[in-house]
Tab-separated table of C-alpha atoms in Angstrom:
chain	number	residue	atom	x	y	z
X	1	SER	CA	-36.884	10.410	-21.108
X	2	HIS	CA	-36.027	6.843	-20.460
X	3	ILE	CA	-37.015	6.762	-16.794
X	4	THR	CA	-40.305	8.654	-17.968
X	5	ARG	CA	-41.295	5.982	-20.210
X	6	VAL	CA	-40.710	3.109	-17.927
X	7	ALA	CA	-42.592	5.096	-15.055
X	8	LEU	CA	-45.513	5.675	-17.336
X	9	SER	CA	-45.539	1.931	-18.361
X	10	ARG	CA	-45.719	0.997	-14.641
X	11	GLY	CA	-48.785	3.155	-14.216
X	12	HIS	CA	-47.248	6.209	-12.577
X	13	ASP	CA	-48.498	9.748	-13.440
X	14	VAL	CA	-45.356	11.768	-14.505
X	15	ALA	CA	-44.445	15.405	-14.390
X	16	GLY	CA	-41.383	16.793	-15.873
X	17	LEU	CA	-39.598	20.094	-14.819
X	18	ASP	CA	-36.731	21.432	-16.856
X	19	LEU	CA	-35.104	24.611	-18.092
X	20	LEU	CA	-35.680	23.173	-21.703
X	21	HIS	CA	-38.804	24.200	-23.315
X	22	ARG	CA	-41.262	21.211	-23.932
X	23	ASP	CA	-41.041	22.238	-27.807
X	24	GLU	CA	-37.329	21.516	-27.770
X	25	ALA	CA	-37.464	18.457	-25.460
X	26	TRP	CA	-37.590	16.118	-28.605
X	27	ARG	CA	-36.458	13.057	-26.535
X	28	LEU	CA	-39.944	13.010	-24.863
X	29	GLY	CA	-41.819	12.894	-28.092
X	30	ASP	CA	-45.634	13.174	-27.321
X	31	LEU	CA	-45.335	11.267	-23.932
X	32	PRO	CA	-48.437	12.116	-21.910
X	33	ILE	CA	-46.743	13.960	-19.031
X	34	GLU	CA	-47.388	17.177	-17.185
X	35	TYR	CA	-44.380	19.434	-18.241
X	36	HIS	CA	-43.144	22.445	-16.568
X	37	TRP	CA	-40.545	25.073	-17.708
X	38	MET	CA	-39.050	26.260	-14.524
X	39	ASP	CA	-35.832	26.785	-12.595
X	40	LEU	CA	-35.353	24.655	-9.291
X	41	GLN	CA	-34.886	28.070	-7.399
X	42	ASP	CA	-38.488	28.965	-8.154
X	43	LEU	CA	-39.889	25.816	-6.690
X	44	THR	CA	-42.420	25.681	-3.930
X	45	GLU	CA	-44.173	22.648	-2.428
X	46	LYS	CA	-47.078	23.101	-4.721
X	47	ASP	CA	-44.701	22.156	-7.509
X	48	VAL	CA	-43.219	19.095	-6.124
X	49	ALA	CA	-44.749	15.510	-6.833
X	50	PRO	CA	-44.935	12.813	-3.913
X	51	ILE	CA	-41.810	11.066	-5.452
X	52	VAL	CA	-39.106	12.942	-7.075
X	53	VAL	CA	-36.133	11.846	-9.261
X	54	HIS	CA	-33.753	14.662	-9.252
X	55	ALA	CA	-31.358	14.669	-12.166
X	56	ALA	CA	-31.463	18.427	-12.936
X	57	GLY	CA	-28.376	20.596	-13.140
X	58	VAL	CA	-25.317	21.136	-15.394
X	59	ALA	CA	-24.525	17.592	-16.315
X	60	ASP	CA	-21.217	18.237	-18.425
X	61	VAL	CA	-17.640	17.925	-16.822
X	62	ALA	CA	-16.349	20.469	-19.585
X	63	GLN	CA	-19.132	22.975	-19.157
X	64	SER	CA	-18.689	22.907	-15.477
X	65	ALA	CA	-15.012	23.676	-15.683
X	66	ARG	CA	-15.592	26.482	-18.097
X	67	SER	CA	-18.384	28.283	-15.933
X	68	PRO	CA	-17.984	26.941	-12.511
X	69	ARG	CA	-20.250	29.861	-10.967
X	70	LEU	CA	-23.078	28.928	-13.262
X	71	ALA	CA	-22.650	25.187	-12.657
X	72	ILE	CA	-22.713	25.739	-8.876
X	73	THR	CA	-25.586	27.971	-8.907
X	74	GLN	CA	-27.765	25.836	-11.147
X	75	THR	CA	-26.855	22.540	-9.516
X	76	VAL	CA	-26.185	23.186	-5.798
X	77	LEU	CA	-28.500	26.002	-5.133
X	78	GLY	CA	-31.150	24.417	-7.297
X	79	THR	CA	-30.786	21.186	-5.242
X	80	ALA	CA	-31.024	23.188	-1.939
X	81	ALA	CA	-34.359	24.792	-3.199
X	82	LEU	CA	-35.670	21.378	-4.344
X	83	LEU	CA	-35.098	19.811	-0.980
X	84	GLU	CA	-36.683	22.535	0.891
X	85	ALA	CA	-39.797	22.345	-1.263
X	86	CYS	CA	-39.820	18.620	-0.637
X	87	ARG	CA	-39.286	19.107	3.127
X	88	ARG	CA	-42.496	21.414	3.140
X	89	LYS	CA	-44.721	19.148	1.034
X	90	ASP	CA	-47.404	17.122	2.967
X	91	ASN	CA	-47.174	13.392	2.672
X	92	PHE	CA	-43.976	13.445	0.660
X	93	ALA	CA	-42.742	9.869	-0.056
X	94	LYS	CA	-39.143	9.805	-1.512
X	95	ILE	CA	-36.541	11.901	-3.455
X	96	VAL	CA	-33.837	9.906	-5.406
X	97	ILE	CA	-30.630	12.013	-5.970
X	98	VAL	CA	-28.975	11.080	-9.225
X	99	SER	CA	-25.401	11.495	-8.332
X	100	SER	CA	-22.309	10.438	-10.269
X	101	LEU	CA	-19.282	8.182	-9.963
X	102	SER	CA	-17.246	11.587	-10.479
X	103	ALA	CA	-17.984	12.326	-6.853
X	104	TYR	CA	-15.357	9.733	-6.027
X	105	GLY	CA	-12.593	11.332	-8.028
X	106	ARG	CA	-9.334	9.374	-7.685
X	107	CYS	CA	-9.807	6.521	-5.366
X	108	GLU	CA	-7.215	3.743	-4.435
X	109	ILE	CA	-9.921	1.105	-3.926
X	110	GLN	CA	-11.214	-0.411	-7.107
X	111	PRO	CA	-13.933	-1.324	-7.751
X	112	ILE	CA	-15.156	1.521	-5.448
X	113	PRO	CA	-17.605	0.760	-2.614
X	114	GLU	CA	-20.046	3.294	-1.342
X	115	HIS	CA	-18.132	3.892	1.842
X	116	ALA	CA	-15.024	5.256	-0.058
X	117	PRO	CA	-14.084	8.798	0.468
X	118	LEU	CA	-15.420	11.429	-1.946
X	119	HIS	CA	-12.219	13.053	-3.215
X	120	ALA	CA	-13.683	14.796	-6.444
X	121	THR	CA	-10.921	15.967	-8.947
X	122	THR	CA	-13.312	18.079	-11.272
X	123	ILE	CA	-15.914	20.923	-10.629
X	124	TYR	CA	-18.515	18.437	-11.754
X	125	GLY	CA	-17.618	15.835	-9.317
X	126	ALA	CA	-17.366	18.386	-6.457
X	127	ILE	CA	-20.968	19.680	-7.338
X	128	LYS	CA	-22.151	16.226	-7.247
X	129	ALA	CA	-20.538	15.619	-3.908
X	130	ALA	CA	-22.104	18.621	-2.559
X	131	GLN	CA	-25.609	17.740	-3.850
X	132	GLU	CA	-25.027	14.601	-1.839
X	133	THR	CA	-23.926	16.246	1.347
X	134	ILE	CA	-26.877	18.699	1.428
X	135	ALA	CA	-29.502	15.945	0.604
X	136	LEU	CA	-28.130	13.735	3.404
X	137	SER	CA	-28.258	16.719	5.935
X	138	TYR	CA	-32.032	17.094	5.139
X	139	TYR	CA	-32.367	13.280	5.788
X	140	ARG	CA	-30.482	13.605	9.168
X	141	SER	CA	-31.941	16.960	10.264
X	142	HIS	CA	-35.457	16.739	8.915
X	143	GLY	CA	-36.016	13.054	8.320
X	144	LEU	CA	-36.697	13.858	4.467
X	145	PRO	CA	-36.646	10.485	2.816
X	146	VAL	CA	-33.651	10.886	0.713
X	147	VAL	CA	-31.749	8.223	-1.428
X	148	ILE	CA	-28.615	8.690	-3.302
X	149	CYS	CA	-27.858	6.805	-6.535
X	150	ARG	CA	-24.137	7.258	-7.767
X	151	ILE	CA	-24.405	6.182	-11.343
X	152	ALA	CA	-21.954	4.942	-13.827
X	153	THR	CA	-21.054	6.550	-17.087
X	154	ILE	CA	-24.229	6.332	-18.977
X	155	TYR	CA	-24.526	5.471	-22.768
X	156	GLY	CA	-27.600	4.554	-24.938
X	157	GLU	CA	-30.164	5.690	-27.360
X	158	ALA	CA	-30.943	9.509	-27.456
X	159	GLY	CA	-27.806	9.978	-25.311
X	160	ARG	CA	-26.759	13.499	-24.318
X	161	ALA	CA	-24.454	15.062	-27.034
X	162	SER	CA	-21.385	15.535	-24.785
X	163	LEU	CA	-21.440	11.910	-23.426
X	164	PRO	CA	-18.311	10.023	-24.738
X	165	ALA	CA	-20.236	7.399	-26.585
X	166	SER	CA	-22.340	10.142	-28.238
X	167	VAL	CA	-19.411	12.091	-29.305
X	168	PHE	CA	-17.575	9.266	-30.663
X	169	LEU	CA	-20.625	7.581	-32.550
X	170	ARG	CA	-21.440	10.975	-34.361
X	171	ARG	CA	-17.778	11.417	-35.362
X	172	ALA	CA	-17.671	7.833	-36.348
X	173	ILE	CA	-20.791	8.113	-38.606
X	174	ARG	CA	-19.243	10.897	-40.465
X	175	ASP	CA	-15.679	9.153	-40.635
X	176	GLU	CA	-14.156	12.092	-38.843
X	177	ASP	CA	-11.065	11.711	-36.303
X	178	ILE	CA	-11.949	10.576	-32.887
X	179	VAL	CA	-9.871	12.415	-30.241
X	180	LEU	CA	-9.022	10.924	-26.965
X	181	SER	CA	-7.543	12.792	-24.137
X	182	GLY	CA	-4.303	11.291	-23.001
X	183	ASP	CA	-3.512	7.748	-23.972
X	184	GLY	CA	-7.040	6.694	-23.847
X	185	LEU	CA	-6.328	4.023	-21.182
X	186	GLN	CA	-8.203	5.669	-18.529
X	187	SER	CA	-11.286	3.507	-17.713
X	188	ARG	CA	-15.014	3.811	-16.704
X	189	ASP	CA	-17.648	1.760	-15.532
X	190	MET	CA	-20.089	2.097	-18.669
X	191	ASN	CA	-23.596	1.361	-17.971
X	192	TYR	CA	-26.288	1.056	-20.592
X	193	VAL	CA	-29.172	3.490	-19.985
X	194	SER	CA	-31.763	0.970	-19.366
X	195	ASN	CA	-29.483	-0.600	-16.553
X	196	CYS	CA	-29.509	2.812	-14.913
X	197	VAL	CA	-33.081	3.221	-15.257
X	198	ASP	CA	-33.876	-0.278	-13.576
X	199	GLY	CA	-31.625	0.820	-10.838
X	200	LEU	CA	-33.253	4.197	-10.206
X	201	MET	CA	-36.580	2.581	-10.288
X	202	ILE	CA	-35.890	-0.062	-7.629
X	203	ALA	CA	-34.464	2.569	-5.555
X	204	ILE	CA	-37.649	4.442	-5.611
X	205	GLU	CA	-39.595	1.338	-4.891
X	206	ARG	CA	-37.263	-0.478	-2.283
X	207	ALA	CA	-34.501	1.797	-1.001
X	208	VAL	CA	-34.395	2.896	2.538
X	209	PRO	CA	-34.285	6.601	3.203
X	210	GLY	CA	-30.726	7.572	3.971
X	211	SER	CA	-29.140	5.013	1.847
X	212	VAL	CA	-26.519	5.459	-0.791
X	213	TYR	CA	-25.964	3.135	-3.724
X	214	ASN	CA	-23.711	2.570	-6.709
X	215	ILE	CA	-25.672	1.768	-9.992
X	216	GLY	CA	-23.034	0.378	-12.189
X	217	SER	CA	-22.481	-2.287	-14.830
X	218	GLY	CA	-19.885	-4.598	-13.305
X	219	SER	CA	-17.691	-4.198	-16.224
X	220	GLU	CA	-14.559	-1.777	-16.947
X	221	ILE	CA	-14.071	-0.268	-20.342
X	222	THR	CA	-11.212	2.001	-21.480
X	223	ILE	CA	-11.814	5.181	-23.403
X	224	LYS	CA	-9.908	3.642	-26.388
X	225	GLN	CA	-12.080	0.576	-26.074
X	226	LEU	CA	-15.164	2.523	-26.296
X	227	ALA	CA	-13.927	4.419	-29.353
X	228	GLU	CA	-12.722	1.208	-31.068
X	229	SER	CA	-16.240	-0.179	-30.494
X	230	CYS	CA	-18.014	2.791	-31.947
X	231	VAL	CA	-15.729	2.584	-35.214
X	232	ARG	CA	-16.526	-1.103	-35.398
X	233	GLU	CA	-20.372	-0.882	-35.017
X	234	THR	CA	-20.639	1.897	-37.492
X	235	ARG	CA	-18.153	0.304	-39.940
X	236	SER	CA	-16.312	3.743	-39.847
X	237	THR	CA	-13.086	4.797	-41.361
X	238	SER	CA	-12.417	7.232	-38.595
X	239	ARG	CA	-8.860	7.349	-37.121
X	240	ILE	CA	-8.376	7.472	-33.166
X	241	VAL	CA	-6.037	10.173	-32.398
X	242	HIS	CA	-4.612	11.504	-29.113
X	243	ALA	CA	-4.681	14.976	-27.469
X	244	PRO	CA	-3.179	16.191	-24.184
X	245	PRO	CA	-4.880	14.883	-21.044
X	246	ARG	CA	-7.390	16.947	-19.506
X	247	VAL	CA	-6.681	18.636	-16.136
X	248	GLY	CA	-8.288	16.605	-13.151
X	249	GLU	CA	-9.503	13.720	-15.310
X	250	GLU	CA	-9.691	10.478	-13.179
X	251	GLY	CA	-7.620	7.643	-14.462
X	252	ARG	CA	-9.850	4.655	-13.390
X	253	ILE	CA	-13.321	4.638	-12.054
X	254	VAL	CA	-15.249	1.216	-11.540
X	255	LEU	CA	-17.977	1.000	-9.141
X	256	ASP	CA	-18.799	-1.647	-6.691
X	257	SER	CA	-22.720	-2.405	-7.067
X	258	SER	CA	-22.933	-5.302	-4.773
X	259	ARG	CA	-24.826	-3.345	-2.189
X	260	ALA	CA	-27.580	-2.483	-4.680
X	261	ARG	CA	-27.498	-6.124	-5.851
X	262	VAL	CA	-27.821	-7.463	-2.220
X	263	ASP	CA	-30.319	-4.825	-0.911
X	264	LEU	CA	-32.515	-3.918	-3.983
X	265	GLY	CA	-32.044	-7.071	-6.151
X	266	TYR	CA	-30.268	-4.698	-8.989
X	267	MET	CA	-28.898	-6.658	-11.747
X	268	PRO	CA	-27.813	-4.934	-15.110
X	269	ALA	CA	-29.328	-6.970	-17.750
X	270	VAL	CA	-27.551	-5.349	-20.829
X	271	GLY	CA	-23.952	-5.883	-21.242
X	272	PHE	CA	-21.451	-3.676	-23.002
X	273	GLU	CA	-21.343	-5.325	-26.451
X	274	GLU	CA	-25.176	-5.469	-26.762
X	275	GLY	CA	-25.660	-2.001	-25.426
X	276	ILE	CA	-23.031	-0.245	-27.706
X	277	ALA	CA	-24.440	-2.271	-30.527
X	278	ARG	CA	-27.890	-0.969	-29.924
X	279	THR	CA	-26.819	2.585	-29.271
X	280	ALA	CA	-24.915	2.644	-32.554
X	281	ARG	CA	-27.871	1.370	-34.537
X	282	TRP	CA	-29.968	4.312	-33.030
X	283	PHE	CA	-27.369	6.833	-33.885
X	284	VAL	CA	-26.983	5.534	-37.414
X	285	ALA	CA	-30.769	5.766	-37.946
X	286	LYS	CA	-30.848	9.217	-36.636
X	287	TYR	CA	-27.624	10.774	-38.092
X	288	GLY	CA	-26.980	8.960	-41.246
X	289	ARG	CA	-26.946	5.436	-42.994
X	290	VAL	CA	-23.708	3.595	-43.257
X	291	GLU	CA	-23.887	2.426	-46.871
X	292	LYS	CA	-20.542	1.156	-46.981
X	293	ALA	CA	-21.693	-1.699	-44.700
X	294	VAL	CA	-23.063	-3.393	-47.703
X	295	ALA	CA	-19.820	-2.858	-49.666
X	296	ASN	CA	-17.877	-4.254	-46.766
X	297	ALA	CA	-20.010	-7.419	-46.434
X	298	VAL	CA	-19.839	-8.126	-50.173
């Protein structure tokens, strides 16, 4: 929804394709786009626009672990079908594959450069790595104009319910315990959604086919810091509690985005403190007012 708004503001015509029915795609509101309810595996070249941003698939780490066959079928086979449809389309311009920092898995090099090996430790990370491999094979074999963007952990307004910031903020608004896996000292490159959209848009406009870019924030935030920020920004009384570590969870992932900065001019404009404050305001407005903020101020 965020990239749709930016693309429309820049004069693009936009078509959306999803398994979610338009009536349930509340994030899109009444945006003037062509919308198709369709599985990627049913695509033909007639359904493909000249420029594609591919973010479809099972996007949740826990869901991928619970049902790996479904996640692989939807995401990997769906990607293969999309690439084939793009290959067959006349005058096709570019496809940007939205990959993830999870494709790296555990990496000794931090911050992680694009040339680091992909050692995924989760089903989700393995699926993203598989997407990339298939897409780049289409570039090498058929000359399909493919660009890979490995994005950091996103947060922001209208965030997907399973994203860490979304989970923590909704619990904080209700003054419920915020549960962290392990000690909470595992860290992530947390990137505000508008920074990610900026990176994807300049990849569409400037990236050379066959290239791979990290789209990160340049800052490292622990899961515990994220939780504490969510509690602070909502003036919550939530406790931060700990649960056993999740199997396969990476300890530290920070992206080196210098290639995107040098090649594309990518510069994340919104830092973590500003981004999490904006995100918290949106969640409070949607899910409940924090009246105790007035009492605390007094």
